[in-house]
Structures are given as C-alpha cells and as structure tokens.
GROMACS .gro file of N, CA and C in nm:
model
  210
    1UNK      N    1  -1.315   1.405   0.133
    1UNK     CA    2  -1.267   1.413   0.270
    1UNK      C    3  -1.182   1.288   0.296
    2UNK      N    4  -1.075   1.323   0.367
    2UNK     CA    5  -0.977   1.208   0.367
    2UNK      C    6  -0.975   1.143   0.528
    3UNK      N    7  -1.030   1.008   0.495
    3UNK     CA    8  -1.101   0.896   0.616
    3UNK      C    9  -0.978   0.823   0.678
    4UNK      N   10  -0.939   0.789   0.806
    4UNK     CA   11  -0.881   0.666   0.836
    4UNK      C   12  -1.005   0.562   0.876
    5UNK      N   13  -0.984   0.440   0.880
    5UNK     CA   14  -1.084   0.345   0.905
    5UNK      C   15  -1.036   0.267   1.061
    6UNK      N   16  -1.173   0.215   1.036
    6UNK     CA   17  -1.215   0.181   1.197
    6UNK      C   18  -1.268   0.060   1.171
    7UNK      N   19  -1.267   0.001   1.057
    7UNK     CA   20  -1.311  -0.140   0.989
    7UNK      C   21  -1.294  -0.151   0.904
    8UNK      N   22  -1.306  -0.246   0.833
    8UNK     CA   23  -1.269  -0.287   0.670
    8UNK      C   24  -1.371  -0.235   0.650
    9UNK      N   25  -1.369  -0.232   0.486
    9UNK     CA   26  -1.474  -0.190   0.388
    9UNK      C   27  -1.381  -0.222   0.231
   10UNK      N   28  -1.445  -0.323   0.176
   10UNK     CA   29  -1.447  -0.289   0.031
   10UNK      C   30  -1.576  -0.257  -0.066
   11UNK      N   31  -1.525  -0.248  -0.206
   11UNK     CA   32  -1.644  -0.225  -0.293
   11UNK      C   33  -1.551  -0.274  -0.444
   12UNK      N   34  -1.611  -0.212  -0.501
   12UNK     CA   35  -1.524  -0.242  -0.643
   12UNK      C   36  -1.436  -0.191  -0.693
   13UNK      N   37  -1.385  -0.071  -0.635
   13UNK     CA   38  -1.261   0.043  -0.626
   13UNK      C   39  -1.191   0.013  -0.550
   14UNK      N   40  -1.198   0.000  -0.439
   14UNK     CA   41  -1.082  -0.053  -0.310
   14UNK      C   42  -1.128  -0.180  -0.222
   15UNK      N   43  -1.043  -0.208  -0.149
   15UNK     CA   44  -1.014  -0.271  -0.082
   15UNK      C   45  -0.957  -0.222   0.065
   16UNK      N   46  -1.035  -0.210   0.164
   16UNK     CA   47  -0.954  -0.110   0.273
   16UNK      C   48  -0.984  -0.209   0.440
   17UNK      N   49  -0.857  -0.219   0.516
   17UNK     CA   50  -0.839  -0.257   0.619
   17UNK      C   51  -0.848  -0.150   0.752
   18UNK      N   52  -0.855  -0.184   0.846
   18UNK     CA   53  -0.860  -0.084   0.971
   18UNK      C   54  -0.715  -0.011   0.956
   19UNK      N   55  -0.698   0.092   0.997
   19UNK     CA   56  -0.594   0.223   0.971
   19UNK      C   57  -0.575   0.255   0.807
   20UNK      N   58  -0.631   0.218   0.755
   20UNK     CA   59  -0.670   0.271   0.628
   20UNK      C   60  -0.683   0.386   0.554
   21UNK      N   61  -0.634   0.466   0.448
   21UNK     CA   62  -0.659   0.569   0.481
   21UNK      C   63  -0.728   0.594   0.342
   22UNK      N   64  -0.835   0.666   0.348
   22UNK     CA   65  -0.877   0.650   0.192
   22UNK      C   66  -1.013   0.832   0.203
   23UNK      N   67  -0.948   0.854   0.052
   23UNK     CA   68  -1.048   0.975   0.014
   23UNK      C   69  -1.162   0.945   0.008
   24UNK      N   70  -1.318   1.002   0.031
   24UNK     CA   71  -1.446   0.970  -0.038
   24UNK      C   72  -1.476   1.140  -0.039
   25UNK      N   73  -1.620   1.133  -0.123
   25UNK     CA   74  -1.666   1.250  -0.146
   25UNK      C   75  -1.769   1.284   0.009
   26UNK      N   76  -1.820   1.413   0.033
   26UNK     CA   77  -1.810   1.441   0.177
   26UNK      C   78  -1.960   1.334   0.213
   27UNK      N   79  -2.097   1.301   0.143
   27UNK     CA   80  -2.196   1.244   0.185
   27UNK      C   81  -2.146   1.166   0.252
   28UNK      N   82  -2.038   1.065   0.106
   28UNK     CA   83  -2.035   0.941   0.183
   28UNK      C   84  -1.955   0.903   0.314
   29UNK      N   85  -1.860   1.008   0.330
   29UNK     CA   86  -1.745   1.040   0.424
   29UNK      C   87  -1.841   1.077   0.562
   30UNK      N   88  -1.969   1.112   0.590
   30UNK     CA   89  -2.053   1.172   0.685
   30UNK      C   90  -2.100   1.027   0.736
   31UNK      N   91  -2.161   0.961   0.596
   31UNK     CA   92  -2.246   0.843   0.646
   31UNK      C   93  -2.105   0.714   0.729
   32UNK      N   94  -2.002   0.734   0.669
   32UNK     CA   95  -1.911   0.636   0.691
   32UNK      C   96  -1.876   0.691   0.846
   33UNK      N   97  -1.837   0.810   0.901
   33UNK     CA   98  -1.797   0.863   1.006
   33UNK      C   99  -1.955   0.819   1.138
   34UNK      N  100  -2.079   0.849   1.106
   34UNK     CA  101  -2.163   0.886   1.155
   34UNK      C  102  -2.238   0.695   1.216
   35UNK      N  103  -2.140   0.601   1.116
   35UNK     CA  104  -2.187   0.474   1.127
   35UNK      C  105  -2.060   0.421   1.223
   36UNK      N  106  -2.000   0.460   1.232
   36UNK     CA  107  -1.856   0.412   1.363
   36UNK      C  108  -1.779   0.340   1.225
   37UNK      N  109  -1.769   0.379   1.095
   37UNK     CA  110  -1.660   0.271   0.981
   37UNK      C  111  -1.513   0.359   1.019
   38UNK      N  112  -1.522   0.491   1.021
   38UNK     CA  113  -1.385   0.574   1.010
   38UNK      C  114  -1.378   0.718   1.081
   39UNK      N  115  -1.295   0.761   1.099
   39UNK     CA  116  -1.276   0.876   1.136
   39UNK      C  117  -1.187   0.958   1.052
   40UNK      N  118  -1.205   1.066   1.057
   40UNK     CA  119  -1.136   1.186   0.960
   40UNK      C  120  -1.022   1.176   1.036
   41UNK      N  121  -0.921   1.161   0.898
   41UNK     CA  122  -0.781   1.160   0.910
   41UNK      C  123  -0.723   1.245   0.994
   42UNK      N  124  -0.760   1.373   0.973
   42UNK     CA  125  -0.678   1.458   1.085
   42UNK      C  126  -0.688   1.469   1.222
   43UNK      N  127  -0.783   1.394   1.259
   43UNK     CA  128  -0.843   1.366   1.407
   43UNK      C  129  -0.714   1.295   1.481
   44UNK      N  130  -0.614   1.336   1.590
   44UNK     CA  131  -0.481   1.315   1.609
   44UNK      C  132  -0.573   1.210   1.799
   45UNK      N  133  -0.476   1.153   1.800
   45UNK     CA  134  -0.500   1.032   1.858
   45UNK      C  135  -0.657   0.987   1.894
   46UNK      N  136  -0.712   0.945   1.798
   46UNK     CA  137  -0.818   0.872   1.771
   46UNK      C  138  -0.856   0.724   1.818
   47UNK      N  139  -0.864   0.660   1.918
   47UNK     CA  140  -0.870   0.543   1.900
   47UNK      C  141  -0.925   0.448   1.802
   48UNK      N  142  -0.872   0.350   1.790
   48UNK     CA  143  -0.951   0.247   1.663
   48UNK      C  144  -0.958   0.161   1.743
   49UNK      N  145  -1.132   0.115   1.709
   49UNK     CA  146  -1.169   0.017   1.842
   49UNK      C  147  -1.117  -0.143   1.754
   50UNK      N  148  -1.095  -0.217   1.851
   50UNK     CA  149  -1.046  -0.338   1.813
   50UNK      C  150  -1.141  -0.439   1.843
   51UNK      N  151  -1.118  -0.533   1.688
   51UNK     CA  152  -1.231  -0.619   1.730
   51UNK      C  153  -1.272  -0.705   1.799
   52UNK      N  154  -1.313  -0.725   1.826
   52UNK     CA  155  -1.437  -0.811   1.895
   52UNK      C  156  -1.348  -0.963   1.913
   53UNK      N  157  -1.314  -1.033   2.022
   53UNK     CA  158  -1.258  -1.149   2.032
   53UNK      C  159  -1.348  -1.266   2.117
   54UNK      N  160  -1.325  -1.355   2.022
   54UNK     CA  161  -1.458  -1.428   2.110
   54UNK      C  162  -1.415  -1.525   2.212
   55UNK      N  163  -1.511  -1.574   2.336
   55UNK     CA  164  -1.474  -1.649   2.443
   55UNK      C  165  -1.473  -1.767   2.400
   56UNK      N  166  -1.400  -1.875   2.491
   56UNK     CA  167  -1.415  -2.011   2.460
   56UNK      C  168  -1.297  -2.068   2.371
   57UNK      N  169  -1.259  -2.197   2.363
   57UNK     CA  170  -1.182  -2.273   2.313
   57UNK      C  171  -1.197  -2.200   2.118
   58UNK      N  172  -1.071  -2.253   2.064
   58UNK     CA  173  -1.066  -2.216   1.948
   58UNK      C  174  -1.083  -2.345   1.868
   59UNK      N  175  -1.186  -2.321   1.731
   59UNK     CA  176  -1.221  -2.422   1.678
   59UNK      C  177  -1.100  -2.486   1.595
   60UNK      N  178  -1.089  -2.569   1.662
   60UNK     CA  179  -0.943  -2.665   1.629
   60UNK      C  180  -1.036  -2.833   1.576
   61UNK      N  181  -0.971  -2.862   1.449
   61UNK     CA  182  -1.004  -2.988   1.401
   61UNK      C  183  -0.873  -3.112   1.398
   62UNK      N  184  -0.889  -3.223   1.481
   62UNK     CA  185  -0.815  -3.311   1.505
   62UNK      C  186  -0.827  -3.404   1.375
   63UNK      N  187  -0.669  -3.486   1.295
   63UNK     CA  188  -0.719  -3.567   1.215
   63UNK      C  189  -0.676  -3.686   1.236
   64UNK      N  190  -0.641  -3.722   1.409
   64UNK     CA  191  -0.653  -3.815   1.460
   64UNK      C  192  -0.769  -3.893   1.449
   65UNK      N  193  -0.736  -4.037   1.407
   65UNK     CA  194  -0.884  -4.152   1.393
   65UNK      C  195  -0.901  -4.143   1.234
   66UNK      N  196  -0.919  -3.994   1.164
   66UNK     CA  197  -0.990  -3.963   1.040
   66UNK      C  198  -0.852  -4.041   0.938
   67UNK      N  199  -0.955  -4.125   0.900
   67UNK     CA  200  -0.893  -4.222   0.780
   67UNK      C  201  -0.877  -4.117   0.652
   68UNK      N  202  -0.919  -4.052   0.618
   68UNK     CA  203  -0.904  -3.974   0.541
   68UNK      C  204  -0.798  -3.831   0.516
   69UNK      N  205  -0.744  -3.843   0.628
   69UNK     CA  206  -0.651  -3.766   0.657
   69UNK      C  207  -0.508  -3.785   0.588
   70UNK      N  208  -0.432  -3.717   0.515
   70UNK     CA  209  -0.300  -3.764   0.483
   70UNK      C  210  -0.199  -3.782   0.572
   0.00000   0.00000   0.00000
C-alpha cells in the first residue's frame, strides 16, 4: 500500500521525511496509518500535521568572554 508520511521514519531500507511517499506491505501500512506516521497516498487533501514548535528563547551559545573560542 502506497503511504505519504506524516513524520519521519527510517530503518535500514529507507530513510523517509514528512510528505514522503513510500510502499509497505498492508500490516505494516495499517499499523503506520492507525499510529498518526502516514496516510494513504490517495487520500487528496490530507493535512500533514506540523511539528511541534517550542516556546521560549532559542538556545543560542555566546563565545563572548570564552577564551577558548577562535
């Protein structure tokens, strides 16, 4: 069954990013759909949820002071 994705997923065969589009056999294509990873390709405007952005300042490192800095 042929998946678009809704998250990454690799393994040792692929490598797959969100809009992804990748074949599996139907179990695993049920368990992947049934867990929020992908939706079946032919499913026509599907949203793909976007991730998760977190609150608060972004971890930024100053190398002002740091002697070690080049």
């Amino acid at each position: 069954m042929l998946l678009k994705m809704t998250a990454g997923l690799s393994g040792p065969e692929f490598n797959l990013a969100p809009s992804d589009e990748h074949e599996f056999d139907d179990a695993e294509a049920e368990r992947l759909v049934d867990a929020g990873f992908a939706v079946k390709a032919d499913a026509d405007d599907v949203p793909v949820a976007a991730p998760a952005r977190k609150k608060g300042k972004a971890n930024v490192v100053s190398t002002e002071g740091n002697t070690g800095a080049d």
